[in-house]
């Protein structure tokens, strides 16, 4: 028994050897495969950008460098989504491609098309909604926004003079759907 007023010095005492195998425990966030070395998405981006630059050399009048960069980033994220099923990569790929495609189509056709950008973003939202639905997530807000944007963009392309009436009509229809759904449950 140590009756002195001083504390024992831990550096002077020896640690007894443990019997049996050595064990180690650690804490880590996320799944094991997420912590392993990742696919270098910058490599995917460079491959896609190089391919698009080759396309630019073949058809220089249809492609601009800004569109190529945005499209390459969108395609790289889309490929990353195909490989990893990352939600961020899905959204980034869909929306970057939706922002690049209208300019490419307009430069290919040689004229501006009102509503094409809205239509492309609507298609991107609908694509995200289909992916969500296929994973068992149900119909989400992405489908609603996608339908609205496709209707707005499509109406601007198909009937430019009537396009101003589409948004108010869609709002009336959405309001009626909400009112009838609300009344059916009470």
PDB file of C-alpha atoms in Angstrom:
ATOM      1  CA  UNK A   1       0.000   0.000   0.000  1.00  0.00           C
ATOM      2  CA  UNK A   2       1.351   3.369  -1.019  1.00  0.00           C
ATOM      3  CA  UNK A   3       1.008   5.766   1.892  1.00  0.00           C
ATOM      4  CA  UNK A   4       3.056   8.584   0.448  1.00  0.00           C
ATOM      5  CA  UNK A   5       1.448  11.849  -0.620  1.00  0.00           C
ATOM      6  CA  UNK A   6       2.756  11.621  -4.147  1.00  0.00           C
ATOM      7  CA  UNK A   7       0.981  10.041  -7.110  1.00  0.00           C
ATOM      8  CA  UNK A   8       2.607   6.997  -8.698  1.00  0.00           C
ATOM      9  CA  UNK A   9       4.656   7.816 -11.812  1.00  0.00           C
ATOM     10  CA  UNK A  10       3.095   5.990 -14.775  1.00  0.00           C
ATOM     11  CA  UNK A  11       6.321   6.172 -16.796  1.00  0.00           C
ATOM     12  CA  UNK A  12       8.269   4.251 -14.180  1.00  0.00           C
ATOM     13  CA  UNK A  13       5.852   1.360 -13.994  1.00  0.00           C
ATOM     14  CA  UNK A  14       5.907  -1.355 -16.619  1.00  0.00           C
ATOM     15  CA  UNK A  15       2.816  -2.479 -18.463  1.00  0.00           C
ATOM     16  CA  UNK A  16       2.170  -6.197 -18.072  1.00  0.00           C
ATOM     17  CA  UNK A  17       2.050  -8.116 -21.338  1.00  0.00           C
ATOM     18  CA  UNK A  18      -1.398  -9.144 -22.510  1.00  0.00           C
ATOM     19  CA  UNK A  19      -2.149 -12.746 -23.188  1.00  0.00           C
ATOM     20  CA  UNK A  20      -3.745 -13.568 -26.548  1.00  0.00           C
ATOM     21  CA  UNK A  21      -3.978 -11.827 -29.913  1.00  0.00           C
ATOM     22  CA  UNK A  22      -3.770  -8.073 -30.319  1.00  0.00           C
ATOM     23  CA  UNK A  23      -7.103  -6.376 -31.016  1.00  0.00           C
ATOM     24  CA  UNK A  24      -7.763  -2.970 -32.453  1.00  0.00           C
ATOM     25  CA  UNK A  25     -11.028  -1.051 -32.587  1.00  0.00           C
ATOM     26  CA  UNK A  26     -11.803   2.083 -34.557  1.00  0.00           C
ATOM     27  CA  UNK A  27     -14.760   4.266 -35.460  1.00  0.00           C
ATOM     28  CA  UNK A  28     -15.421   5.400 -39.001  1.00  0.00           C
ATOM     29  CA  UNK A  29     -18.282   7.221 -40.698  1.00  0.00           C
ATOM     30  CA  UNK A  30     -19.987   5.761 -43.758  1.00  0.00           C
ATOM     31  CA  UNK A  31     -19.788   2.470 -45.555  1.00  0.00           C
ATOM     32  CA  UNK A  32     -16.501   0.618 -46.054  1.00  0.00           C
ATOM     33  CA  UNK A  33     -16.662   0.946 -49.851  1.00  0.00           C
ATOM     34  CA  UNK A  34     -17.091   4.730 -49.502  1.00  0.00           C
ATOM     35  CA  UNK A  35     -13.809   4.965 -47.582  1.00  0.00           C
ATOM     36  CA  UNK A  36     -11.850   2.953 -50.136  1.00  0.00           C
ATOM     37  CA  UNK A  37     -10.031   4.745 -52.962  1.00  0.00           C
ATOM     38  CA  UNK A  38     -12.533   6.470 -55.194  1.00  0.00           C
ATOM     39  CA  UNK A  39     -12.780   6.494 -58.953  1.00  0.00           C
ATOM     40  CA  UNK A  40     -10.944   9.622 -60.109  1.00  0.00           C
ATOM     41  CA  UNK A  41     -13.849  11.618 -61.504  1.00  0.00           C
ATOM     42  CA  UNK A  42     -11.409  14.226 -62.756  1.00  0.00           C
ATOM     43  CA  UNK A  43     -10.129  11.504 -65.102  1.00  0.00           C
ATOM     44  CA  UNK A  44     -13.655  10.924 -66.351  1.00  0.00           C
ATOM     45  CA  UNK A  45     -14.013  14.677 -66.894  1.00  0.00           C
ATOM     46  CA  UNK A  46     -10.766  14.840 -68.883  1.00  0.00           C
ATOM     47  CA  UNK A  47     -11.772  11.902 -71.095  1.00  0.00           C
ATOM     48  CA  UNK A  48     -15.176  13.447 -71.795  1.00  0.00           C
ATOM     49  CA  UNK A  49     -13.712  16.918 -72.375  1.00  0.00           C
ATOM     50  CA  UNK A  50     -11.084  15.524 -74.737  1.00  0.00           C
ATOM     51  CA  UNK A  51     -13.766  13.698 -76.723  1.00  0.00           C
ATOM     52  CA  UNK A  52     -15.880  16.847 -76.927  1.00  0.00           C
ATOM     53  CA  UNK A  53     -12.877  18.901 -78.036  1.00  0.00           C
ATOM     54  CA  UNK A  54     -12.316  16.373 -80.821  1.00  0.00           C
ATOM     55  CA  UNK A  55     -15.966  16.916 -81.774  1.00  0.00           C
ATOM     56  CA  UNK A  56     -15.292  20.658 -81.760  1.00  0.00           C
ATOM     57  CA  UNK A  57     -12.461  20.151 -84.241  1.00  0.00           C
ATOM     58  CA  UNK A  58     -14.747  18.120 -86.506  1.00  0.00           C
ATOM     59  CA  UNK A  59     -17.731  20.514 -86.293  1.00  0.00           C
ATOM     60  CA  UNK A  60     -16.320  23.891 -85.174  1.00  0.00           C
ATOM     61  CA  UNK A  61     -19.355  25.932 -86.186  1.00  0.00           C
ATOM     62  CA  UNK A  62     -21.691  24.083 -83.822  1.00  0.00           C
ATOM     63  CA  UNK A  63     -19.806  23.958 -80.556  1.00  0.00           C
ATOM     64  CA  UNK A  64     -18.339  26.633 -78.284  1.00  0.00           C
ATOM     65  CA  UNK A  65     -15.746  26.059 -75.577  1.00  0.00           C
ATOM     66  CA  UNK A  66     -18.046  27.195 -72.762  1.00  0.00           C
ATOM     67  CA  UNK A  67     -20.737  24.725 -73.784  1.00  0.00           C
ATOM     68  CA  UNK A  68     -18.126  22.005 -74.089  1.00  0.00           C
ATOM     69  CA  UNK A  69     -16.886  22.568 -70.548  1.00  0.00           C
ATOM     70  CA  UNK A  70     -20.383  22.550 -69.082  1.00  0.00           C
ATOM     71  CA  UNK A  71     -21.414  19.519 -71.124  1.00  0.00           C
ATOM     72  CA  UNK A  72     -18.196  17.685 -70.196  1.00  0.00           C
ATOM     73  CA  UNK A  73     -18.774  18.362 -66.510  1.00  0.00           C
ATOM     74  CA  UNK A  74     -22.382  17.201 -66.834  1.00  0.00           C
ATOM     75  CA  UNK A  75     -21.405  14.010 -68.634  1.00  0.00           C
ATOM     76  CA  UNK A  76     -18.639  13.329 -66.099  1.00  0.00           C
ATOM     77  CA  UNK A  77     -21.106  13.665 -63.224  1.00  0.00           C
ATOM     78  CA  UNK A  78     -23.600  11.492 -65.085  1.00  0.00           C
ATOM     79  CA  UNK A  79     -20.984   8.762 -65.605  1.00  0.00           C
ATOM     80  CA  UNK A  80     -20.024   9.078 -61.946  1.00  0.00           C
ATOM     81  CA  UNK A  81     -23.690   8.635 -61.045  1.00  0.00           C
ATOM     82  CA  UNK A  82     -23.900   5.519 -63.223  1.00  0.00           C
ATOM     83  CA  UNK A  83     -20.915   4.040 -61.393  1.00  0.00           C
ATOM     84  CA  UNK A  84     -21.537   5.188 -57.798  1.00  0.00           C
ATOM     85  CA  UNK A  85     -25.271   6.041 -57.677  1.00  0.00           C
ATOM     86  CA  UNK A  86     -24.527   9.289 -55.857  1.00  0.00           C
ATOM     87  CA  UNK A  87     -27.508  11.638 -55.555  1.00  0.00           C
ATOM     88  CA  UNK A  88     -25.264  14.700 -55.870  1.00  0.00           C
ATOM     89  CA  UNK A  89     -23.760  13.358 -59.099  1.00  0.00           C
ATOM     90  CA  UNK A  90     -27.253  12.673 -60.464  1.00  0.00           C
ATOM     91  CA  UNK A  91     -28.477  16.224 -59.855  1.00  0.00           C
ATOM     92  CA  UNK A  92     -25.223  17.850 -60.992  1.00  0.00           C
ATOM     93  CA  UNK A  93     -25.040  15.774 -64.166  1.00  0.00           C
ATOM     94  CA  UNK A  94     -28.682  16.289 -65.099  1.00  0.00           C
ATOM     95  CA  UNK A  95     -28.670  20.048 -64.545  1.00  0.00           C
ATOM     96  CA  UNK A  96     -25.284  20.736 -66.129  1.00  0.00           C
ATOM     97  CA  UNK A  97     -26.289  18.818 -69.237  1.00  0.00           C
ATOM     98  CA  UNK A  98     -29.669  20.597 -69.258  1.00  0.00           C
ATOM     99  CA  UNK A  99     -27.874  23.934 -69.277  1.00  0.00           C
ATOM    100  CA  UNK A 100     -25.484  22.998 -72.111  1.00  0.00           C
ATOM    101  CA  UNK A 101     -27.818  21.152 -74.497  1.00  0.00           C
ATOM    102  CA  UNK A 102     -30.061  24.116 -75.508  1.00  0.00           C
ATOM    103  CA  UNK A 103     -27.085  26.183 -76.701  1.00  0.00           C
ATOM    104  CA  UNK A 104     -25.731  23.230 -78.673  1.00  0.00           C
ATOM    105  CA  UNK A 105     -29.102  22.611 -80.342  1.00  0.00           C
ATOM    106  CA  UNK A 106     -29.590  26.302 -81.120  1.00  0.00           C
ATOM    107  CA  UNK A 107     -26.104  26.642 -82.594  1.00  0.00           C
ATOM    108  CA  UNK A 108     -26.665  23.487 -84.656  1.00  0.00           C
ATOM    109  CA  UNK A 109     -29.984  24.806 -86.009  1.00  0.00           C
ATOM    110  CA  UNK A 110     -28.660  28.349 -86.409  1.00  0.00           C
ATOM    111  CA  UNK A 111     -31.531  30.053 -84.601  1.00  0.00           C
ATOM    112  CA  UNK A 112     -32.809  30.716 -81.100  1.00  0.00           C
ATOM    113  CA  UNK A 113     -35.709  28.656 -79.827  1.00  0.00           C
ATOM    114  CA  UNK A 114     -37.811  30.219 -77.068  1.00  0.00           C
ATOM    115  CA  UNK A 115     -38.547  27.762 -74.281  1.00  0.00           C
ATOM    116  CA  UNK A 116     -35.857  25.221 -75.173  1.00  0.00           C
ATOM    117  CA  UNK A 117     -33.898  25.822 -71.965  1.00  0.00           C
ATOM    118  CA  UNK A 118     -37.034  25.477 -69.856  1.00  0.00           C
ATOM    119  CA  UNK A 119     -37.929  22.281 -71.691  1.00  0.00           C
ATOM    120  CA  UNK A 120     -34.437  20.813 -71.123  1.00  0.00           C
ATOM    121  CA  UNK A 121     -34.505  21.616 -67.406  1.00  0.00           C
ATOM    122  CA  UNK A 122     -37.981  20.102 -67.186  1.00  0.00           C
ATOM    123  CA  UNK A 123     -36.690  16.924 -68.791  1.00  0.00           C
ATOM    124  CA  UNK A 124     -33.784  16.907 -66.299  1.00  0.00           C
ATOM    125  CA  UNK A 125     -36.230  17.202 -63.382  1.00  0.00           C
ATOM    126  CA  UNK A 126     -38.373  14.423 -64.849  1.00  0.00           C
ATOM    127  CA  UNK A 127     -35.293  12.212 -65.244  1.00  0.00           C
ATOM    128  CA  UNK A 128     -34.424  12.747 -61.573  1.00  0.00           C
ATOM    129  CA  UNK A 129     -38.056  11.968 -60.675  1.00  0.00           C
ATOM    130  CA  UNK A 130     -37.950   8.708 -62.665  1.00  0.00           C
ATOM    131  CA  UNK A 131     -34.727   7.681 -60.906  1.00  0.00           C
ATOM    132  CA  UNK A 132     -36.311   8.509 -57.554  1.00  0.00           C
ATOM    133  CA  UNK A 133     -39.424   6.494 -58.435  1.00  0.00           C
ATOM    134  CA  UNK A 134     -37.370   3.519 -59.645  1.00  0.00           C
ATOM    135  CA  UNK A 135     -35.541   3.427 -56.300  1.00  0.00           C
ATOM    136  CA  UNK A 136     -38.828   3.235 -54.424  1.00  0.00           C
ATOM    137  CA  UNK A 137     -38.855   6.883 -53.355  1.00  0.00           C
ATOM    138  CA  UNK A 138     -42.265   7.604 -54.816  1.00  0.00           C
ATOM    139  CA  UNK A 139     -43.272  10.618 -56.850  1.00  0.00           C
ATOM    140  CA  UNK A 140     -41.516  13.647 -55.426  1.00  0.00           C
ATOM    141  CA  UNK A 141     -41.418  17.364 -55.976  1.00  0.00           C
ATOM    142  CA  UNK A 142     -39.044  16.810 -58.891  1.00  0.00           C
ATOM    143  CA  UNK A 143     -41.897  15.340 -60.946  1.00  0.00           C
ATOM    144  CA  UNK A 144     -44.148  18.339 -60.268  1.00  0.00           C
ATOM    145  CA  UNK A 145     -41.477  20.854 -61.236  1.00  0.00           C
ATOM    146  CA  UNK A 146     -40.521  18.737 -64.259  1.00  0.00           C
ATOM    147  CA  UNK A 147     -44.089  18.566 -65.544  1.00  0.00           C
ATOM    148  CA  UNK A 148     -44.549  22.322 -65.071  1.00  0.00           C
ATOM    149  CA  UNK A 149     -41.298  23.156 -66.852  1.00  0.00           C
ATOM    150  CA  UNK A 150     -41.929  20.734 -69.726  1.00  0.00           C
ATOM    151  CA  UNK A 151     -45.415  22.202 -70.155  1.00  0.00           C
ATOM    152  CA  UNK A 152     -44.085  25.767 -70.098  1.00  0.00           C
ATOM    153  CA  UNK A 153     -41.129  25.103 -72.390  1.00  0.00           C
ATOM    154  CA  UNK A 154     -43.131  22.911 -74.745  1.00  0.00           C
ATOM    155  CA  UNK A 155     -45.875  25.514 -75.032  1.00  0.00           C
ATOM    156  CA  UNK A 156     -43.333  28.241 -75.779  1.00  0.00           C
ATOM    157  CA  UNK A 157     -41.901  26.106 -78.568  1.00  0.00           C
ATOM    158  CA  UNK A 158     -45.208  24.818 -79.989  1.00  0.00           C
ATOM    159  CA  UNK A 159     -47.437  27.875 -79.659  1.00  0.00           C
ATOM    160  CA  UNK A 160     -45.487  31.011 -78.723  1.00  0.00           C
ATOM    161  CA  UNK A 161     -48.590  33.213 -78.805  1.00  0.00           C
ATOM    162  CA  UNK A 162     -50.473  30.948 -76.374  1.00  0.00           C
ATOM    163  CA  UNK A 163     -47.510  30.356 -74.023  1.00  0.00           C
ATOM    164  CA  UNK A 164     -48.487  33.259 -71.755  1.00  0.00           C
ATOM    165  CA  UNK A 165     -51.689  31.403 -70.827  1.00  0.00           C
ATOM    166  CA  UNK A 166     -50.017  28.120 -69.884  1.00  0.00           C
ATOM    167  CA  UNK A 167     -48.644  29.126 -66.475  1.00  0.00           C
ATOM    168  CA  UNK A 168     -51.932  30.588 -65.204  1.00  0.00           C
ATOM    169  CA  UNK A 169     -53.806  27.539 -66.524  1.00  0.00           C
ATOM    170  CA  UNK A 170     -51.357  25.159 -64.819  1.00  0.00           C
ATOM    171  CA  UNK A 171     -51.712  27.077 -61.553  1.00  0.00           C
ATOM    172  CA  UNK A 172     -55.510  26.809 -61.741  1.00  0.00           C
ATOM    173  CA  UNK A 173     -55.295  23.067 -62.442  1.00  0.00           C
ATOM    174  CA  UNK A 174     -52.815  22.520 -59.591  1.00  0.00           C
ATOM    175  CA  UNK A 175     -55.041  24.484 -57.220  1.00  0.00           C
ATOM    176  CA  UNK A 176     -58.105  22.476 -58.240  1.00  0.00           C
ATOM    177  CA  UNK A 177     -56.223  19.209 -57.718  1.00  0.00           C
ATOM    178  CA  UNK A 178     -55.166  20.302 -54.236  1.00  0.00           C
ATOM    179  CA  UNK A 179     -58.692  21.421 -53.366  1.00  0.00           C
ATOM    180  CA  UNK A 180     -60.333  18.209 -54.556  1.00  0.00           C
ATOM    181  CA  UNK A 181     -57.729  16.041 -52.834  1.00  0.00           C
ATOM    182  CA  UNK A 182     -58.235  17.943 -49.604  1.00  0.00           C
ATOM    183  CA  UNK A 183     -62.040  17.586 -49.733  1.00  0.00           C
ATOM    184  CA  UNK A 184     -61.965  13.857 -50.499  1.00  0.00           C
ATOM    185  CA  UNK A 185     -60.197  13.044 -47.228  1.00  0.00           C
ATOM    186  CA  UNK A 186     -62.575  14.944 -44.888  1.00  0.00           C
TER     187      UNK A 186
END
